[in-house]
Amino acid sequence: MNGLKPVEPRAPEEMRALATRLRQLLGRHGFSGVRDVSGICGLSRTTVSDALGGSRAPSWSTVSTLLKCCRVQPDTSWRRAQEEAKAAEREWRRRTRAGHETAGRTAAKRAAAEPPSAPGASGPDPSPHNAPASAVPGTFTVRAPYGELPPRVRGRDGLLADLHRALTADRDRIQVLYGLGGCGKTTVALGLARLAKDEGHQVFWLSAATRDSLVTGMRQVARDLGVPEPRVEEAWSGRASAMDLVWRALDGAERPWLLVVDNVDEPGRTASLHGSPGDGTGWIRPSGAGLTVVTTRIGNPAVWGGEATCRPVDVLSPEDGAEVLVDFAGNAGPMADARALARRLGGMPLALKLAGSYLARTGRGAGLLRRRGA
């Protein structure tokens, strides 16, 4: 599978073996990466990444879901592999915690035995500029993943036109794109992000797949908007409101902006303490200075509040689906066959992309796939 990091080498053998076995199975069934698996199987990208990375042992529910996506019946051998991986993980975590506690006690004893350094005494420079040699560069980004855009966003002209108008005429309403996993919500948001970037907007792209990715992303937004580091540190240490700090910076931004919060499938992660996702006090708020867009599987207007416009992202028509197949597969067969295959795949953009990519790799025509009943 493409784009996956190597299996965690420090993990126990049982965890690495399960992750490798799942990778091989998914690869044989045409899955090309975490996003493909997430969209087709209905699991979050973080869950899929953990299961295939070996850093965490997946639950039996996750393993069963992945197997069913490959049309493999979960059996006792898979269950045993999952249970062994989980048991190995518990022991690994226990040993790791014990090691950290021992190291902490040793360091505390050493510090207590050493006299404090006098001002001006020689020793390591405590300034943040004197970073340890083992420090590594940060790889977190809030740049939109434009490379994931397909050759053309098919069947979304009306929706993109409405969102484009909202960039200037309807900024004070949050735009919520909702639909099934794999229906193209992220692609629509990326299409809008490209339009916004071309028109000079500052674009911020965040993932809410985990609470940590959302909070880390918001911290980077504050920095990109020029919030002084001491104020960022104050807010992220809990001495001030990080949510209010970010939104004061966004409301006062000199350039118009687009903020996309992707994969908000657990809206509670965006809410303030004792608040709700749509009450305007959390991480997701409207602003006259820019447009906020959310992608989610949750389309209930009551969740997102009175300042949100909920827009469904539906499956594609057979005609648009056929065009998607051709975009990825090239000249792989007659358009009539492409439309038939698009209809069989239910018009789901992610499934169409996978099928088109498969046809391009194998050189098989859509008609051949149809005759075989795929």
XYZ file of N, CA and C in Angstrom, residues 5-162:
474
model
N 3.735 4.643 6.496
C 5.023 4.567 7.158
C 5.346 3.111 7.470
N 6.614 2.782 7.655
C 6.953 1.399 8.034
C 6.281 1.021 9.354
N 6.020 -0.269 9.509
C 5.447 -0.755 10.766
C 6.383 -0.399 11.918
N 5.805 0.054 13.027
C 6.577 0.494 14.186
C 7.584 -0.579 14.612
N 8.896 -0.317 14.455
C 9.896 -1.356 14.739
C 10.032 -1.679 16.223
N 9.624 -0.741 17.096
C 9.784 -0.984 18.539
C 8.622 -1.764 19.134
N 7.564 -1.938 18.371
C 6.388 -2.635 18.887
C 6.678 -4.132 19.031
N 5.944 -4.797 19.912
C 6.114 -6.247 20.053
C 5.815 -6.975 18.748
N 6.387 -8.159 18.622
C 6.252 -8.930 17.390
C 4.788 -9.193 17.042
N 3.952 -9.469 18.052
C 2.545 -9.783 17.783
C 1.818 -8.592 17.150
N 2.135 -7.386 17.595
C 1.513 -6.192 17.035
C 1.995 -5.950 15.604
N 3.292 -6.127 15.384
C 3.842 -5.929 14.042
C 3.301 -6.967 13.060
N 3.137 -8.189 13.546
C 2.650 -9.259 12.667
C 1.212 -8.989 12.226
N 0.373 -8.532 13.161
C -1.019 -8.244 12.812
C -1.109 -7.079 11.834
N -0.334 -6.027 12.091
C -0.350 -4.872 11.196
C 0.099 -5.259 9.789
N 1.149 -6.050 9.697
C 1.654 -6.489 8.390
C 0.633 -7.352 7.662
N -0.002 -8.239 8.406
C -1.010 -9.125 7.800
C -2.191 -8.324 7.250
N -2.632 -7.302 7.996
C -3.730 -6.457 7.530
C -3.323 -5.652 6.305
N -2.097 -5.140 6.306
C -1.606 -4.393 5.136
C -1.622 -5.257 3.879
N -1.125 -6.451 4.024
C -1.048 -7.339 2.866
C -2.433 -7.674 2.339
N -3.376 -7.924 3.244
C -4.738 -8.255 2.834
C -5.380 -7.088 2.099
N -5.281 -5.896 2.653
C -5.895 -4.718 2.032
C -5.229 -4.398 0.695
N -3.912 -4.564 0.633
C -3.212 -4.326 -0.623
C -3.669 -5.266 -1.723
N -3.890 -6.542 -1.377
C -4.346 -7.518 -2.381
C -5.743 -7.182 -2.894
N -6.530 -6.469 -2.103
C -7.901 -6.149 -2.505
C -8.022 -4.735 -3.071
N -6.904 -4.158 -3.487
C -6.929 -2.916 -4.253
C -6.902 -1.634 -3.463
N -6.804 -1.698 -2.135
C -6.729 -0.467 -1.352
C -5.324 0.123 -1.488
N -5.257 1.438 -1.698
C -3.964 2.063 -1.963
C -3.428 2.890 -0.805
N -4.233 3.174 0.216
C -3.743 3.987 1.318
C -4.778 4.141 2.408
N -4.415 4.896 3.453
C -5.271 5.066 4.626
C -6.589 5.720 4.250
N -6.529 6.732 3.395
C -7.759 7.447 3.054
C -8.745 6.527 2.327
N -8.248 5.711 1.414
C -9.126 4.778 0.706
C -9.810 3.831 1.687
N -9.024 3.256 2.582
C -9.574 2.302 3.551
C -10.599 2.998 4.445
N -10.266 4.210 4.910
C -11.161 4.953 5.786
C -12.497 5.230 5.112
N -12.454 5.690 3.858
C -13.678 6.037 3.168
C -14.565 4.850 2.874
N -13.967 3.737 2.455
C -14.751 2.561 2.092
C -15.267 1.831 3.325
N -14.439 1.729 4.359
C -14.786 0.901 5.523
C -15.521 1.674 6.624
N -15.593 3.002 6.506
C -16.309 3.773 7.513
C -15.576 3.918 8.828
N -14.234 3.824 8.801
C -13.421 4.014 9.999
C -12.671 5.331 9.887
N -12.325 5.946 11.008
C -11.558 7.183 10.955
C -10.147 6.887 10.446
N -9.521 7.904 9.871
C -8.157 7.718 9.356
C -7.188 7.366 10.472
N -7.419 7.944 11.647
C -6.534 7.631 12.774
C -6.647 6.159 13.158
N -7.867 5.636 13.191
C -8.069 4.224 13.532
C -7.377 3.321 12.526
N -7.535 3.642 11.247
C -6.905 2.836 10.197
C -5.387 2.932 10.286
N -4.879 4.156 10.460
C -3.431 4.352 10.536
C -2.823 3.591 11.705
N -3.507 3.630 12.863
C -3.005 2.899 14.035
C -2.997 1.391 13.774
N -4.071 0.896 13.160
C -4.179 -0.547 12.926
C -3.103 -1.041 11.972
N -2.763 -0.222 10.965
C -1.791 -0.646 9.965
C -0.361 -0.239 10.308
N -0.219 0.606 11.340
C 1.112 1.085 11.687
C 1.810 0.273 12.751
N 1.042 -0.514 13.526
C 1.662 -1.342 14.545
C 1.949 -0.634 15.843
N 1.622 0.669 15.940
C 1.905 1.393 17.182
C 0.821 1.155 18.230
N -0.377 0.754 17.775
C -1.464 0.403 18.673
C -2.149 -0.863 18.155
N -2.536 -1.728 19.046
C -3.248 -2.937 18.631
C -4.712 -2.575 18.386
N -5.259 -2.884 17.225
C -6.655 -2.529 16.941
C -7.616 -3.371 17.747
N -8.814 -2.840 17.938
C -9.860 -3.607 18.594
C -10.371 -4.692 17.643
N -11.097 -5.670 18.216
C -11.660 -6.724 17.372
C -12.700 -6.140 16.411
N -13.412 -5.110 16.851
C -14.388 -4.457 15.977
C -13.700 -3.859 14.750
N -12.549 -3.224 14.950
C -11.816 -2.634 13.823
C -11.308 -3.712 12.876
N -10.727 -4.777 13.438
C -10.223 -5.865 12.598
C -11.363 -6.490 11.796
N -12.500 -6.732 12.443
C -13.645 -7.337 11.752
C -14.117 -6.455 10.604
N -14.167 -5.144 10.835
C -14.609 -4.216 9.791
C -13.664 -4.251 8.594
N -12.361 -4.259 8.851
C -11.381 -4.307 7.758
C -11.504 -5.611 6.974
N -11.710 -6.710 7.683
C -11.855 -8.001 7.005
C -13.100 -8.015 6.126
N -14.206 -7.488 6.645
C -15.448 -7.491 5.877
C -15.344 -6.613 4.640
N -14.566 -5.533 4.722
C -14.356 -4.689 3.540
C -13.611 -5.449 2.442
N -12.856 -6.454 2.848
C -12.142 -7.298 1.877
C -12.913 -8.588 1.587
N -14.144 -8.659 2.087
C -14.997 -9.833 1.899
C -14.351 -11.100 2.467
N -13.678 -10.908 3.600
C -13.049 -12.018 4.308
C -13.819 -12.242 5.607
N -14.211 -13.461 5.849
C -14.973 -13.784 7.048
C -14.060 -13.788 8.273
N -14.348 -12.953 9.276
C -13.535 -12.996 10.500
C -13.602 -14.381 11.146
N -12.455 -14.984 11.381
C -12.440 -16.327 11.949
C -11.558 -16.373 13.185
N -11.388 -17.563 13.729
C -10.657 -17.703 14.985
C -9.186 -17.338 14.851
N -8.593 -17.555 13.674
C -7.173 -17.215 13.522
C -6.961 -15.707 13.616
N -7.875 -14.938 13.004
C -7.784 -13.484 13.095
C -8.076 -13.030 14.522
N -9.040 -13.639 15.165
C -9.373 -13.255 16.539
C -8.196 -13.532 17.467
N -7.564 -14.681 17.266
C -6.418 -15.014 18.114
C -5.272 -14.020 17.891
N -5.043 -13.643 16.627
C -3.980 -12.689 16.319
C -4.266 -11.335 16.969
N -5.545 -10.926 16.954
C -5.904 -9.648 17.563
C -5.730 -9.700 19.082
N -6.158 -10.781 19.702
C -6.043 -10.901 21.154
C -4.579 -10.954 21.594
N -3.745 -11.657 20.820
C -2.323 -11.725 21.153
C -1.665 -10.352 21.017
N -2.056 -9.608 19.971
C -1.515 -8.263 19.785
C -1.927 -7.346 20.927
N -3.188 -7.481 21.377
C -3.679 -6.629 22.464
C -2.970 -6.953 23.764
N -2.771 -8.238 24.018
C -2.070 -8.628 25.240
C -0.620 -8.146 25.214
N 0.019 -8.261 24.050
C 1.405 -7.796 23.922
C 1.486 -6.288 24.111
N 0.475 -5.569 23.622
C 0.466 -4.117 23.789
C 0.359 -3.734 25.263
N -0.512 -4.403 26.010
C -0.666 -4.089 27.431
C 0.648 -4.279 28.180
N 1.331 -5.372 27.884
C 2.611 -5.632 28.547
C 3.655 -4.607 28.133
N 3.670 -4.254 26.859
C 4.608 -3.251 26.338
C 4.391 -1.905 27.032
N 3.124 -1.482 27.141
C 2.822 -0.211 27.802
C 3.225 -0.260 29.277
N 2.985 -1.410 29.914
C 3.341 -1.529 31.334
C 4.836 -1.371 31.529
N 5.623 -2.062 30.685
C 7.084 -1.963 30.800
C 7.560 -0.547 30.507
N 6.941 0.100 29.534
C 7.342 1.460 29.183
C 7.072 2.419 30.332
N 5.897 2.299 30.947
C 5.577 3.170 32.090
C 6.540 2.928 33.238
N 6.826 1.655 33.491
C 7.746 1.334 34.581
C 9.124 1.924 34.321
N 9.575 1.866 33.068
C 10.873 2.432 32.721
C 10.914 3.929 32.898
N 9.825 4.617 32.511
C 9.775 6.065 32.674
C 9.777 6.462 34.143
N 9.026 5.700 34.958
C 8.974 6.028 36.385
C 10.343 5.849 37.028
N 11.063 4.782 36.663
C 12.397 4.551 37.211
C 13.350 5.661 36.800
N 13.288 6.049 35.512
C 14.163 7.110 35.017
C 13.861 8.430 35.720
N 12.553 8.688 35.964
C 12.185 9.932 36.649
C 12.704 9.976 38.070
N 12.611 8.849 38.791
C 13.108 8.816 40.166
C 14.625 8.996 40.195
N 15.321 8.393 39.253
C 16.789 8.527 39.192
C 17.190 9.962 38.930
N 16.488 10.613 37.994
C 16.802 12.004 37.675
C 16.539 12.914 38.864
N 15.450 12.645 39.594
C 15.119 13.466 40.754
C 16.188 13.334 41.837
N 16.664 12.098 42.065
C 17.719 11.895 43.068
C 19.000 12.604 42.660
N 19.325 12.544 41.349
C 20.556 13.186 40.876
C 20.461 14.701 41.039
N 19.278 15.252 40.732
C 19.100 16.697 40.854
C 19.192 17.149 42.307
N 18.641 16.318 43.208
C 18.677 16.680 44.622
C 20.094 16.626 45.178
N 20.934 15.757 44.622
C 22.300 15.596 45.127
C 23.233 16.665 44.603
N 22.878 17.321 43.501
C 23.756 18.320 42.896
C 23.415 19.703 43.435
N 24.426 20.495 43.793
C 24.154 21.858 44.273
C 23.653 22.721 43.128
N 22.783 23.704 43.418
C 22.290 24.574 42.362
C 23.413 25.411 41.776
N 23.352 25.688 40.513
C 24.373 26.478 39.836
C 24.208 27.935 40.193
N 25.298 28.577 40.425
C 25.255 30.014 40.716
C 25.005 30.785 39.441
N 24.418 32.010 39.583
C 24.191 32.812 38.386
C 25.496 33.077 37.658
N 25.500 32.872 36.373
C 26.687 33.115 35.568
C 27.629 31.946 35.521
N 27.343 30.871 36.277
C 28.235 29.719 36.263
C 28.193 29.056 34.916
N 29.261 28.356 34.587
C 29.329 27.668 33.310
C 28.379 26.493 33.311
N 27.881 26.122 32.162
C 26.957 25.006 32.041
C 26.148 25.156 30.780
N 25.223 24.228 30.531
C 24.434 24.280 29.311
C 23.597 25.547 29.252
N 23.485 26.141 28.097
C 22.648 27.317 27.877
C 21.190 26.894 27.913
N 20.391 27.410 28.886
C 19.007 26.969 28.988
C 18.085 27.631 27.979
N 18.592 28.516 27.146
C 17.713 29.236 26.221
C 17.111 28.287 25.203
N 15.908 28.605 24.709
C 15.256 27.724 23.739
C 16.005 27.636 22.429
N 16.929 28.587 22.180
C 17.682 28.531 20.919
C 18.730 27.437 20.931
N 19.092 26.977 22.149
C 20.087 25.925 22.257
C 19.371 24.584 22.307
N 18.765 24.176 21.189
C 17.976 22.948 21.139
C 18.881 21.736 21.236
N 18.426 20.647 21.856
C 19.243 19.442 21.935
C 19.525 18.884 20.552
N 20.628 18.171 20.459
C 21.034 17.642 19.150
C 20.029 16.643 18.609
N 19.232 16.029 19.512
C 18.288 15.010 19.072
C 16.984 15.594 18.561
N 16.814 16.951 18.642
C 15.568 17.560 18.208
C 15.348 17.317 16.721
N 14.087 17.137 16.338
C 13.764 16.899 14.930
C 12.829 18.005 14.466
N 12.845 18.323 13.184
C 11.972 19.388 12.684
C 10.511 18.985 12.768
N 9.650 19.963 13.029
C 8.221 19.687 13.061
C 7.687 19.417 11.665
N 6.815 18.445 11.534
C 6.254 18.102 10.225
C 4.760 18.385 10.157
N 4.207 19.030 11.197
C 2.774 19.339 11.179
C 2.528 20.517 10.245
N 1.431 20.480 9.513
C 1.117 21.559 8.581
C -0.377 21.825 8.574
N -0.749 23.072 8.287
C -2.154 23.427 8.095
C -2.385 23.851 6.635
N -1.483 23.451 5.772
C -1.669 23.701 4.342
C -2.637 22.662 3.781
N -3.515 23.089 2.885
C -4.467 22.159 2.282
C -3.734 21.144 1.412
N -4.151 19.866 1.429
C -3.488 18.830 0.612
C -3.951 18.879 -0.843
N -3.539 19.931 -1.547
C -4.017 20.125 -2.920
C -3.658 18.962 -3.839
N -2.614 18.231 -3.506
C -2.208 17.102 -4.339
C -3.236 15.990 -4.385
N -4.211 16.001 -3.450
C -5.249 14.972 -3.445
C -6.428 15.319 -4.358
N -6.401 16.523 -4.944
C -7.491 16.893 -5.848
C -7.457 16.022 -7.096
N -8.611 15.516 -7.536
C -8.645 14.754 -8.792
C -8.455 15.690 -9.977
N -8.281 15.148 -11.200
C -8.093 16.008 -12.368
C -9.200 17.043 -12.520
N -10.420 16.671 -12.171
C -11.538 17.600 -12.189
C -12.554 17.145 -11.154
N -13.171 18.115 -10.461
C -14.204 17.797 -9.484
C -15.517 17.651 -10.252
N -15.960 16.431 -10.451
C -17.120 16.154 -11.298
C -18.422 16.233 -10.504
N -19.458 16.747 -11.164
C -20.800 16.713 -10.601
C -21.041 17.627 -9.429
N -20.159 18.577 -9.184
C -20.291 19.453 -8.012
C -20.327 20.924 -8.401
N -20.623 21.233 -9.641
C -20.547 22.627 -10.089
C -21.478 23.529 -9.291
N -22.722 23.102 -9.089
C -23.671 23.926 -8.347
C -23.258 24.128 -6.905
N -22.821 23.058 -6.250
C -22.398 23.143 -4.862
C -21.175 24.046 -4.719
N -20.189 23.878 -5.607
C -18.993 24.719 -5.546
C -19.322 26.177 -5.823
N -20.280 26.426 -6.716
C -20.680 27.809 -6.990
C -21.295 28.454 -5.749
N -22.139 27.701 -5.039
C -22.743 28.226 -3.809
C -21.677 28.509 -2.752
